[in-house]
Amino acid sequence: MQVSAQKLINMVGCSHRTCEQCAAKYFTNKIKSCSILELTCPFCAEPNLENDPNGEKAVTYFSDLDILLKRVVTEEVHELFQSKLRDFTLEREPRFRWCAHVSVHCVKGLHFKP
């Protein structure tokens, strides 16, 4: 399939390019079925965010990825991405705890003072 250069997008975190349609399919599938840490380039799997102890690399990457995703995925999928990003961010906060009422599907959390 030939695609004009105008329809190609740059992947975030590497030098690969793909068409908008392929990026939309790839990221829609990943967002719906995987951890946010798996939202990497489909060609080289960069960036590797597993070994990002202070989270600086992840913050920059997800900010840039958010801009790309707004352009290529549906609003519903983008909202799911935002939800997963929020959860990822909160889980990295040492003073944050999810509500203990998991059995009733409570999605609230709280910050506590040590």
PDB file of C-alpha atoms in Angstrom:
ATOM      1  CA  MET A   1       0.000   0.000   0.000  1.00  0.00           C
ATOM      2  CA  GLN A   2       1.411   3.354  -1.001  1.00  0.00           C
ATOM      3  CA  VAL A   3       0.825   6.312   1.267  1.00  0.00           C
ATOM      4  CA  SER A   4       1.711   9.913   0.580  1.00  0.00           C
ATOM      5  CA  ALA A   5       4.357  11.476   2.801  1.00  0.00           C
ATOM      6  CA  GLN A   6       1.671  13.794   4.186  1.00  0.00           C
ATOM      7  CA  LYS A   7      -0.191  10.795   5.640  1.00  0.00           C
ATOM      8  CA  LEU A   8       2.875   9.421   7.428  1.00  0.00           C
ATOM      9  CA  ILE A   9       3.380  10.195  11.080  1.00  0.00           C
ATOM     10  CA  ASN A  10       6.515  10.037  13.178  1.00  0.00           C
ATOM     11  CA  MET A  11       6.447   7.599  16.033  1.00  0.00           C
ATOM     12  CA  VAL A  12       7.249   9.037  19.448  1.00  0.00           C
ATOM     13  CA  GLY A  13      10.575   8.075  20.992  1.00  0.00           C
ATOM     14  CA  CYS A  14      12.276   6.775  17.853  1.00  0.00           C
ATOM     15  CA  SER A  15      12.786   7.558  14.169  1.00  0.00           C
ATOM     16  CA  HIS A  16      10.187   5.185  12.673  1.00  0.00           C
ATOM     17  CA  ARG A  17       7.249   6.391  10.594  1.00  0.00           C
ATOM     18  CA  THR A  18       3.919   4.809   9.753  1.00  0.00           C
ATOM     19  CA  CYS A  19       0.629   5.804   8.170  1.00  0.00           C
ATOM     20  CA  GLU A  20      -2.123   7.289  10.348  1.00  0.00           C
ATOM     21  CA  GLN A  21      -4.456   4.360   9.698  1.00  0.00           C
ATOM     22  CA  CYS A  22      -1.898   1.773  10.847  1.00  0.00           C
ATOM     23  CA  ALA A  23      -0.996   3.862  13.903  1.00  0.00           C
ATOM     24  CA  ALA A  24      -4.678   4.200  14.793  1.00  0.00           C
ATOM     25  CA  LYS A  25      -5.252   0.441  14.563  1.00  0.00           C
ATOM     26  CA  TYR A  26      -2.082  -0.404  16.479  1.00  0.00           C
ATOM     27  CA  PHE A  27      -2.621   2.062  19.326  1.00  0.00           C
ATOM     28  CA  THR A  28      -6.350   1.355  19.582  1.00  0.00           C
ATOM     29  CA  ASN A  29      -5.614  -2.341  20.039  1.00  0.00           C
ATOM     30  CA  LYS A  30      -2.798  -1.701  22.535  1.00  0.00           C
ATOM     31  CA  ILE A  31      -4.789   0.816  24.586  1.00  0.00           C
ATOM     32  CA  LYS A  32      -7.773  -1.509  24.820  1.00  0.00           C
ATOM     33  CA  SER A  33      -5.833  -4.658  25.682  1.00  0.00           C
ATOM     34  CA  CYS A  34      -2.457  -3.828  27.257  1.00  0.00           C
ATOM     35  CA  SER A  35      -0.669  -1.980  29.994  1.00  0.00           C
ATOM     36  CA  ILE A  36       0.198   1.619  29.265  1.00  0.00           C
ATOM     37  CA  LEU A  37       3.876   0.609  29.369  1.00  0.00           C
ATOM     38  CA  GLU A  38       3.303  -1.421  26.192  1.00  0.00           C
ATOM     39  CA  LEU A  39       2.337   1.644  24.147  1.00  0.00           C
ATOM     40  CA  THR A  40       5.617   1.658  22.282  1.00  0.00           C
ATOM     41  CA  CYS A  41       6.731   1.791  18.670  1.00  0.00           C
ATOM     42  CA  PRO A  42       5.417  -1.277  16.794  1.00  0.00           C
ATOM     43  CA  PHE A  43       8.711  -1.565  14.916  1.00  0.00           C
ATOM     44  CA  CYS A  44      11.364  -1.281  17.637  1.00  0.00           C
ATOM     45  CA  ALA A  45       9.388  -1.366  20.915  1.00  0.00           C
ATOM     46  CA  GLU A  46      10.994   1.886  22.046  1.00  0.00           C
ATOM     47  CA  PRO A  47      11.009   3.469  24.502  1.00  0.00           C
ATOM     48  CA  ASN A  48      11.646   0.932  27.223  1.00  0.00           C
ATOM     49  CA  LEU A  49       9.886   2.452  30.217  1.00  0.00           C
ATOM     50  CA  GLU A  50      10.266  -0.538  32.519  1.00  0.00           C
ATOM     51  CA  ASN A  51      13.588   0.759  33.862  1.00  0.00           C
ATOM     52  CA  ASP A  52      12.610   4.369  34.460  1.00  0.00           C
ATOM     53  CA  PRO A  53      13.070   4.707  38.244  1.00  0.00           C
ATOM     54  CA  ASN A  54      12.139   8.370  38.613  1.00  0.00           C
ATOM     55  CA  GLY A  55       9.558   8.376  35.811  1.00  0.00           C
ATOM     56  CA  GLU A  56      10.988  11.363  33.940  1.00  0.00           C
ATOM     57  CA  LYS A  57      11.289   9.452  30.672  1.00  0.00           C
ATOM     58  CA  ALA A  58       7.689   8.210  30.996  1.00  0.00           C
ATOM     59  CA  VAL A  59       6.293  11.683  31.691  1.00  0.00           C
ATOM     60  CA  THR A  60       7.943  13.128  28.590  1.00  0.00           C
ATOM     61  CA  TYR A  61       7.035  10.148  26.399  1.00  0.00           C
ATOM     62  CA  PHE A  62       3.374  10.031  27.448  1.00  0.00           C
ATOM     63  CA  SER A  63       2.987  13.797  26.998  1.00  0.00           C
ATOM     64  CA  ASP A  64       4.250  13.513  23.430  1.00  0.00           C
ATOM     65  CA  LEU A  65       2.256  10.336  22.793  1.00  0.00           C
ATOM     66  CA  ASP A  66      -0.920  12.043  24.012  1.00  0.00           C
ATOM     67  CA  ILE A  67      -0.565  14.652  21.260  1.00  0.00           C
ATOM     68  CA  LEU A  68      -0.184  11.910  18.645  1.00  0.00           C
ATOM     69  CA  LEU A  69      -3.081   9.854  19.986  1.00  0.00           C
ATOM     70  CA  LYS A  70      -5.496  12.794  19.962  1.00  0.00           C
ATOM     71  CA  ARG A  71      -4.908  12.925  16.223  1.00  0.00           C
ATOM     72  CA  VAL A  72      -5.237   9.246  15.344  1.00  0.00           C
ATOM     73  CA  VAL A  73      -7.579   7.412  17.756  1.00  0.00           C
ATOM     74  CA  THR A  74     -11.247   7.916  18.561  1.00  0.00           C
ATOM     75  CA  GLU A  75     -12.315  10.068  21.481  1.00  0.00           C
ATOM     76  CA  GLU A  76     -13.433   6.958  23.370  1.00  0.00           C
ATOM     77  CA  VAL A  77     -10.032   5.295  22.970  1.00  0.00           C
ATOM     78  CA  HIS A  78      -8.236   8.513  23.894  1.00  0.00           C
ATOM     79  CA  GLU A  79     -10.288   8.736  27.091  1.00  0.00           C
ATOM     80  CA  LEU A  80      -9.277   5.158  27.943  1.00  0.00           C
ATOM     81  CA  PHE A  81      -5.634   6.136  27.389  1.00  0.00           C
ATOM     82  CA  GLN A  82      -6.106   9.137  29.692  1.00  0.00           C
ATOM     83  CA  SER A  83      -7.633   6.889  32.345  1.00  0.00           C
ATOM     84  CA  LYS A  84      -4.742   4.410  32.135  1.00  0.00           C
ATOM     85  CA  LEU A  85      -2.245   7.266  32.250  1.00  0.00           C
ATOM     86  CA  ARG A  86      -3.931   8.689  35.358  1.00  0.00           C
ATOM     87  CA  ASP A  87      -3.826   5.279  37.064  1.00  0.00           C
ATOM     88  CA  PHE A  88      -0.169   4.782  36.088  1.00  0.00           C
ATOM     89  CA  THR A  89       0.717   8.200  37.488  1.00  0.00           C
ATOM     90  CA  LEU A  90      -1.161   7.629  40.738  1.00  0.00           C
ATOM     91  CA  GLU A  91       0.390   4.195  41.259  1.00  0.00           C
ATOM     92  CA  ARG A  92       3.843   5.771  41.137  1.00  0.00           C
ATOM     93  CA  GLU A  93       2.899   8.230  43.892  1.00  0.00           C
ATOM     94  CA  PRO A  94       4.234   6.734  47.151  1.00  0.00           C
ATOM     95  CA  ARG A  95       1.532   8.333  49.316  1.00  0.00           C
ATOM     96  CA  PHE A  96      -1.417   7.300  47.148  1.00  0.00           C
ATOM     97  CA  ARG A  97      -3.610   4.312  47.944  1.00  0.00           C
ATOM     98  CA  TRP A  98      -6.634   2.978  46.085  1.00  0.00           C
ATOM     99  CA  CYS A  99      -9.863   2.623  48.013  1.00  0.00           C
ATOM    100  CA  ALA A 100     -10.070  -0.726  49.797  1.00  0.00           C
ATOM    101  CA  HIS A 101     -13.631  -1.340  48.565  1.00  0.00           C
ATOM    102  CA  VAL A 102     -12.533  -3.097  45.391  1.00  0.00           C
ATOM    103  CA  SER A 103     -15.401  -5.571  45.680  1.00  0.00           C
ATOM    104  CA  VAL A 104     -17.899  -2.787  44.955  1.00  0.00           C
ATOM    105  CA  HIS A 105     -15.819  -1.410  42.052  1.00  0.00           C
ATOM    106  CA  CYS A 106     -14.862   1.786  43.850  1.00  0.00           C
ATOM    107  CA  VAL A 107     -12.352   3.696  41.729  1.00  0.00           C
ATOM    108  CA  LYS A 108     -11.541   6.355  44.294  1.00  0.00           C
ATOM    109  CA  GLY A 109      -8.206   6.849  45.913  1.00  0.00           C
ATOM    110  CA  LEU A 110      -6.657   8.964  48.586  1.00  0.00           C
ATOM    111  CA  HIS A 111      -3.383  10.506  49.627  1.00  0.00           C
ATOM    112  CA  PHE A 112      -2.217   9.793  53.116  1.00  0.00           C
ATOM    113  CA  LYS A 113       0.306  11.464  55.372  1.00  0.00           C
ATOM    114  CA  PRO A 114       3.103   9.169  56.574  1.00  0.00           C
TER     115      PRO A 114
END
